[in-house]
Amino acid sequence: MSMDQTDRTYAVSKTDEEWRAELSPAEYQVLRQAGTERPYVGEYTDTKTEGVYACRACGAELFTSETKFDSHCGWPSFYSPLAGDSVEYIEDVSMGMKRVEVRCATCGSHLGHVFEGEGYGTPTDQRFCINSISMTLRPQADAG
Ligand SMILES: [Zn+2]
C-alpha cells in the first residue's frame, strides 16, 4: 500500500501534508498511495477526445490521445508515453506478482502499470494501464 521511498529528487516535491491538501481523497489515494481506481468507472476509460493527458498532481504532460487505444481492460490504455523521460518505471512485487509501476517522472506520483507482450498489435506491444484519476485531459485546441 505504501509507496517505496526512493532517493530520487523530483522537480516537483511536496510534503505528504501538502499533497493531502491539494488533492481530493480519491486522487491522493491513487497518486500518492499507489492505489488503483475500479475498472470501467474512470472518466477517461473510453475517451476519444484528442489532446494531451497531464499529471493531475503536478501538471506534467504524460500521454497523448494519439497513443491511446481500446484495450477493453477497463482503464485508459496507451502504447507509449509522450516522451521517454516523462514517466519512470519501478519494479512492483506487491500482490504476489512482478509488475512494472509507472510514475510521473516530475513529481513521482503513481499513474498505473505497464504490461508488455500481450499481443494488442500496437506499435510497441506495450500497454500503459493508467488510472483516469491520475490524469487531466487537456483537449487539443480546435484549429478550425
Ligand atoms: Zn506529476
Coordinates of N, CA and C and ligand atoms in Angstrom, one line a residue:
M1 N 0.8 -1.2 0.0 CA 0.0 0.0 0.0 C 0.9 1.3 0.0
S2 N 1.9 1.3 0.8 CA 2.7 2.5 0.8 C 3.7 2.5 -0.3
M3 N 4.1 3.6 -0.8 CA 5.0 3.7 -1.9 C 6.4 3.6 -1.4
D4 N 7.2 2.9 -2.2 CA 8.6 2.8 -1.9 C 9.3 4.2 -1.8
Q5 N 10.1 4.3 -0.8 CA 10.8 5.5 -0.7 C 12.1 5.4 -1.6
T6 N 12.2 6.3 -2.5 CA 13.4 6.2 -3.4 C 14.3 7.5 -3.0
D7 N 15.5 7.4 -3.4 CA 16.4 8.5 -3.1 C 16.2 9.7 -4.1
R8 N 15.4 9.4 -5.1 CA 15.3 10.3 -6.2 C 14.7 11.7 -5.7
T9 N 15.2 12.7 -6.3 CA 14.6 14.0 -6.0 C 13.8 14.4 -7.2
Y10 N 12.6 14.8 -7.0 CA 11.8 15.2 -8.1 C 11.7 16.7 -8.3
A11 N 11.5 17.1 -9.6 CA 11.4 18.5 -9.9 C 10.3 19.2 -9.1
V12 N 9.2 18.4 -8.9 CA 8.1 18.9 -8.1 C 8.1 18.0 -6.8
S13 N 8.4 18.5 -5.7 CA 8.5 17.8 -4.5 C 7.7 18.4 -3.4
K14 N 6.7 17.7 -2.8 CA 5.9 18.3 -1.7 C 5.8 17.3 -0.6
T15 N 5.5 17.9 0.6 CA 5.3 17.0 1.7 C 4.0 16.3 1.6
D16 N 3.9 15.2 2.4 CA 2.6 14.5 2.4 C 1.4 15.4 2.7
E17 N 1.7 16.2 3.7 CA 0.6 17.2 4.1 C 0.2 18.1 3.0
E18 N 1.1 18.6 2.2 CA 0.8 19.4 1.1 C 0.0 18.7 0.0
W19 N 0.4 17.4 -0.3 CA -0.3 16.7 -1.3 C -1.8 16.4 -0.8
R20 N -1.9 16.1 0.5 CA -3.2 15.8 1.0 C -4.1 17.1 0.9
A21 N -3.5 18.2 1.1 CA -4.3 19.5 1.0 C -4.7 19.8 -0.4
E22 N -3.9 19.4 -1.4 CA -4.1 19.8 -2.8 C -5.0 18.8 -3.5
L23 N -4.9 17.5 -3.2 CA -5.6 16.5 -3.9 C -6.9 16.1 -3.2
S24 N -7.9 15.6 -3.9 CA -9.1 15.0 -3.3 C -8.6 13.7 -2.6
P25 N -9.4 13.2 -1.7 CA -9.0 12.0 -1.0 C -8.8 10.8 -2.0
A26 N -9.7 10.8 -3.1 CA -9.6 9.7 -4.1 C -8.3 9.9 -4.9
E27 N -8.0 11.1 -5.3 CA -6.8 11.4 -6.0 C -5.6 11.1 -5.2
Y28 N -5.6 11.5 -4.0 CA -4.5 11.2 -3.1 C -4.2 9.7 -2.9
Q29 N -5.3 9.0 -2.8 CA -5.2 7.5 -2.6 C -4.5 6.8 -3.8
V30 N -4.8 7.3 -5.0 CA -4.2 6.7 -6.2 C -2.8 7.3 -6.4
L31 N -2.7 8.6 -6.5 CA -1.5 9.2 -6.9 C -0.4 9.1 -5.9
R32 N -0.7 9.2 -4.6 CA 0.3 9.2 -3.6 C 0.4 7.9 -2.7
Q33 N -0.6 7.1 -2.9 CA -0.5 5.8 -2.1 C -0.6 4.6 -3.1
A34 N -0.4 4.9 -4.4 CA -0.3 3.8 -5.4 C -1.6 3.0 -5.4
G35 N -2.7 3.6 -5.2 CA -4.0 2.9 -5.3 C -4.4 2.7 -6.7
T36 N -5.5 1.9 -6.9 CA -6.0 1.7 -8.3 C -7.5 2.0 -8.2
E37 N -7.9 2.8 -9.2 CA -9.4 3.0 -9.3 C -10.0 1.8 -9.8
R38 N -11.3 1.6 -9.6 CA -12.1 0.5 -10.1 C -12.1 0.5 -11.6
P39 N -12.1 -0.6 -12.2 CA -12.2 -0.7 -13.7 C -13.5 -0.1 -14.2
Y40 N -13.5 0.4 -15.4 CA -14.7 0.8 -16.2 C -15.4 2.0 -15.6
V41 N -14.8 2.6 -14.5 CA -15.5 3.8 -13.9 C -14.8 5.1 -14.2
G42 N -13.5 5.0 -14.5 CA -12.7 6.2 -14.7 C -13.2 7.1 -15.8
E43 N -13.0 8.4 -15.7 CA -13.7 9.3 -16.6 C -13.0 9.2 -18.0
Y44 N -11.8 8.7 -18.2 CA -11.2 8.7 -19.5 C -11.1 7.3 -20.1
T45 N -11.7 6.3 -19.5 CA -11.6 4.9 -20.0 C -11.8 4.8 -21.5
D46 N -12.9 5.4 -22.0 CA -13.2 5.3 -23.4 C -13.2 6.6 -24.1
T47 N -12.5 7.6 -23.5 CA -12.4 8.9 -24.1 C -11.6 8.9 -25.4
K48 N -12.2 9.5 -26.5 CA -11.5 9.6 -27.8 C -11.1 11.0 -28.0
T49 N -11.4 11.9 -27.2 CA -11.1 13.3 -27.4 C -9.6 13.5 -27.6
E50 N -9.2 14.3 -28.7 CA -7.8 14.5 -28.9 C -7.2 15.5 -28.0
G51 N -6.1 15.2 -27.5 CA -5.4 16.1 -26.6 C -4.3 15.5 -25.9
V52 N -3.8 16.1 -24.8 CA -2.7 15.6 -24.0 C -3.2 15.4 -22.6
Y53 N -2.7 14.2 -22.1 CA -3.1 13.9 -20.7 C -1.9 14.3 -19.8
A54 N -2.2 15.1 -18.8 CA -1.2 15.7 -17.9 C -1.4 15.0 -16.5
C55 N -0.3 15.0 -15.8 CA -0.4 14.5 -14.4 C -1.3 15.4 -13.6
R56 N -2.2 14.8 -12.9 CA -3.2 15.5 -12.1 C -2.5 16.1 -10.9
A57 N -1.4 15.6 -10.5 CA -0.7 16.1 -9.3 C 0.1 17.3 -9.6
C58 N 0.9 17.3 -10.7 CA 1.8 18.3 -11.0 C 1.7 19.0 -12.3
G59 N 0.8 18.5 -13.2 CA 0.6 19.1 -14.5 C 1.5 18.7 -15.6
A60 N 2.5 17.9 -15.3 CA 3.5 17.5 -16.4 C 2.7 16.7 -17.4
E61 N 3.1 16.9 -18.7 CA 2.4 16.2 -19.8 C 3.0 14.8 -19.9
L62 N 2.0 13.8 -19.9 CA 2.4 12.4 -19.8 C 2.1 11.5 -21.0
F63 N 0.9 11.7 -21.5 CA 0.5 10.9 -22.7 C -0.3 11.7 -23.7
T64 N -0.4 11.2 -24.9 CA -1.2 11.9 -25.9 C -2.3 11.0 -26.4
S65 N -3.4 11.6 -26.8 CA -4.5 10.7 -27.3 C -4.1 9.9 -28.5
E66 N -3.0 10.3 -29.2 CA -2.6 9.6 -30.4 C -2.1 8.2 -30.1
T67 N -1.7 7.9 -28.8 CA -1.2 6.6 -28.5 C -2.2 5.8 -27.6
K68 N -3.4 6.4 -27.4 CA -4.4 5.8 -26.6 C -5.1 4.7 -27.5
F69 N -5.4 3.6 -27.0 CA -6.1 2.5 -27.8 C -7.1 1.8 -26.9
D70 N -8.0 1.1 -27.6 CA -9.0 0.3 -26.9 C -8.5 -1.0 -26.5
S71 N -8.2 -1.1 -25.2 CA -7.7 -2.4 -24.7 C -8.8 -3.2 -24.0
H72 N -9.9 -2.6 -23.8 CA -11.0 -3.2 -23.1 C -10.7 -3.8 -21.8
C73 N -9.7 -3.2 -21.1 CA -9.2 -3.7 -19.8 C -9.9 -2.9 -18.7
G74 N -10.6 -1.8 -19.0 CA -11.3 -1.1 -18.0 C -10.6 0.2 -17.5
W75 N -9.4 0.4 -18.0 CA -8.7 1.6 -17.7 C -8.1 2.2 -19.0
P76 N -7.9 3.5 -19.0 CA -7.3 4.2 -20.1 C -6.0 3.5 -20.5
S77 N -5.7 3.2 -21.7 CA -4.5 2.4 -22.1 C -3.8 3.2 -23.2
F78 N -2.5 3.2 -23.1 CA -1.7 3.9 -24.1 C -0.6 2.9 -24.5
Y79 N -0.1 3.0 -25.7 CA 1.0 2.1 -26.0 C 2.4 2.8 -25.9
S80 N 2.4 4.1 -25.5 CA 3.7 4.7 -25.3 C 3.5 6.0 -24.5
P81 N 4.4 6.4 -23.7 CA 4.3 7.7 -23.1 C 4.6 8.9 -24.1
L82 N 4.3 10.1 -23.7 CA 4.5 11.2 -24.6 C 6.0 11.3 -24.9
A83 N 6.8 11.2 -23.9 CA 8.3 11.2 -24.2 C 8.9 10.2 -23.2
G84 N 10.0 9.7 -23.6 CA 10.7 8.6 -22.8 C 10.9 9.1 -21.3
D85 N 11.2 10.4 -21.1 CA 11.5 10.8 -19.8 C 10.3 11.4 -19.0
S86 N 9.1 11.3 -19.6 CA 8.0 11.9 -18.9 C 7.5 10.9 -17.8
V87 N 7.8 9.7 -17.9 CA 7.5 8.7 -16.8 C 8.7 7.9 -16.3
E88 N 8.6 7.3 -15.2 CA 9.6 6.5 -14.7 C 9.0 5.1 -14.3
Y89 N 9.9 4.1 -14.3 CA 9.4 2.8 -14.1 C 10.0 2.2 -12.8
I90 N 9.2 1.6 -12.0 CA 9.6 1.0 -10.8 C 9.1 -0.4 -10.6
E91 N 9.9 -1.4 -10.3 CA 9.5 -2.8 -10.2 C 8.6 -2.9 -9.0
D92 N 7.5 -3.5 -9.2 CA 6.4 -3.6 -8.2 C 6.2 -5.1 -8.0
V93 N 6.5 -5.6 -6.8 CA 6.3 -7.0 -6.5 C 5.1 -7.2 -5.5
S94 N 4.3 -6.2 -5.3 CA 3.1 -6.3 -4.4 C 2.1 -7.2 -5.1
M95 N 1.2 -7.7 -4.4 CA 0.1 -8.6 -4.9 C 0.6 -9.9 -5.5
G96 N 1.8 -10.3 -5.0 CA 2.3 -11.6 -5.5 C 2.7 -11.7 -6.9
M97 N 2.8 -10.6 -7.6 CA 3.3 -10.7 -9.0 C 4.2 -9.6 -9.3
K98 N 5.0 -9.9 -10.3 CA 6.0 -8.9 -10.7 C 5.4 -8.0 -11.8
R99 N 5.3 -6.8 -11.4 CA 4.7 -5.8 -12.4 C 5.6 -4.6 -12.4
V100 N 5.4 -3.8 -13.4 CA 6.2 -2.6 -13.5 C 5.3 -1.4 -13.3
E101 N 5.6 -0.7 -12.2 CA 4.8 0.5 -11.9 C 5.2 1.7 -12.7
V102 N 4.3 2.5 -13.1 CA 4.6 3.7 -13.9 C 4.3 4.9 -13.0
R103 N 5.3 5.8 -12.9 CA 5.1 7.0 -12.1 C 5.4 8.2 -12.9
C104 N 4.9 9.4 -12.5 CA 5.2 10.6 -13.2 C 6.7 10.9 -12.8
A105 N 7.5 11.2 -13.8 CA 8.9 11.5 -13.6 C 9.1 12.9 -13.0
T106 N 8.1 13.7 -13.0 CA 8.3 15.1 -12.5 C 8.0 15.1 -11.0
C107 N 7.0 14.4 -10.5 CA 6.6 14.5 -9.1 C 6.6 13.2 -8.4
G108 N 6.8 12.1 -9.1 CA 6.8 10.8 -8.5 C 5.5 10.2 -8.2
S109 N 4.4 10.8 -8.6 CA 3.1 10.2 -8.3 C 2.8 9.0 -9.1
H110 N 2.0 8.1 -8.5 CA 1.7 6.8 -9.1 C 0.7 7.1 -10.3
L111 N 0.9 6.4 -11.4 CA 0.0 6.6 -12.5 C -0.7 5.3 -12.8
G112 N 0.0 4.2 -12.8 CA -0.5 2.9 -13.1 C 0.6 1.9 -13.4
H113 N 0.4 0.9 -14.3 CA 1.4 -0.1 -14.6 C 1.5 -0.2 -16.1
V114 N 2.7 -0.8 -16.5 CA 2.9 -1.1 -17.9 C 3.1 -2.6 -18.1
F115 N 2.4 -3.1 -19.1 CA 2.5 -4.5 -19.4 C 3.0 -4.7 -20.8
E116 N 3.7 -5.8 -21.1 CA 4.3 -6.0 -22.3 C 3.9 -7.3 -22.9
G117 N 4.0 -7.4 -24.3 CA 3.8 -8.7 -24.9 C 2.5 -9.3 -24.8
E118 N 1.4 -8.5 -24.7 CA 0.1 -9.0 -24.6 C -0.6 -9.3 -25.9
G119 N 0.1 -8.8 -27.0 CA -0.4 -9.1 -28.3 C -1.6 -8.1 -28.8
Y120 N -1.5 -6.9 -28.3 CA -2.6 -6.0 -28.7 C -2.4 -5.4 -30.1
G121 N -1.2 -5.7 -30.7 CA -1.0 -5.2 -32.1 C -0.7 -3.8 -32.2
T122 N -0.3 -3.2 -31.1 CA 0.1 -1.8 -31.1 C 1.6 -1.7 -31.5
P123 N 2.1 -0.5 -31.9 CA 3.5 -0.4 -32.4 C 4.5 -0.9 -31.4
T124 N 4.2 -0.8 -30.1 CA 5.2 -1.1 -29.1 C 4.9 -2.5 -28.4
D125 N 3.7 -3.0 -28.6 CA 3.3 -4.2 -27.9 C 3.3 -4.0 -26.4
Q126 N 3.2 -2.7 -26.0 CA 3.1 -2.4 -24.5 C 1.7 -1.8 -24.2
R127 N 1.3 -2.0 -23.0 CA 0.0 -1.4 -22.6 C 0.3 -0.6 -21.3
F128 N 0.3 0.7 -21.4 CA 0.3 1.6 -20.2 C -1.1 1.7 -19.7
C129 N -1.3 1.0 -18.6 CA -2.6 0.9 -18.0 C -2.7 2.0 -16.9
I130 N -3.3 3.1 -17.2 CA -3.2 4.3 -16.3 C -4.6 4.6 -15.7
N131 N -4.6 5.0 -14.5 CA -5.8 5.4 -13.8 C -6.2 6.8 -14.3
S132 N -7.5 6.9 -14.6 CA -8.0 8.2 -15.1 C -7.8 9.3 -14.1
I133 N -8.0 8.9 -12.8 CA -7.9 9.9 -11.8 C -6.5 10.5 -11.6
S134 N -5.5 9.8 -12.2 CA -4.1 10.3 -12.1 C -3.8 11.4 -13.2
M135 N -4.8 11.6 -14.1 CA -4.5 12.5 -15.2 C -5.6 13.5 -15.4
T136 N -5.3 14.6 -16.1 CA -6.2 15.6 -16.5 C -6.0 15.7 -18.0
L137 N -7.1 15.5 -18.8 CA -7.1 15.7 -20.2 C -7.1 17.1 -20.6
R138 N -6.1 17.6 -21.4 CA -6.2 18.9 -22.0 C -6.6 18.8 -23.4
P139 N -7.8 19.0 -23.8 CA -8.2 18.8 -25.2 C -7.4 19.7 -26.1
Q140 N -7.2 19.2 -27.3 CA -6.4 19.9 -28.3 C -7.2 21.2 -28.7
A141 N -6.5 22.3 -28.8 CA -7.2 23.5 -29.2 C -7.8 23.3 -30.6
D142 N -9.0 23.6 -30.9 CA -9.6 23.4 -32.2 C -9.0 24.4 -33.2
A143 N -8.3 23.9 -34.1 CA -7.6 24.7 -35.1 C -8.6 25.2 -36.1
G144 N -9.8 24.8 -36.1 CA -10.8 25.2 -37.0 C -10.7 24.5 -38.4
Ligands
ZN1 ZN 3.3 14.6 -11.7

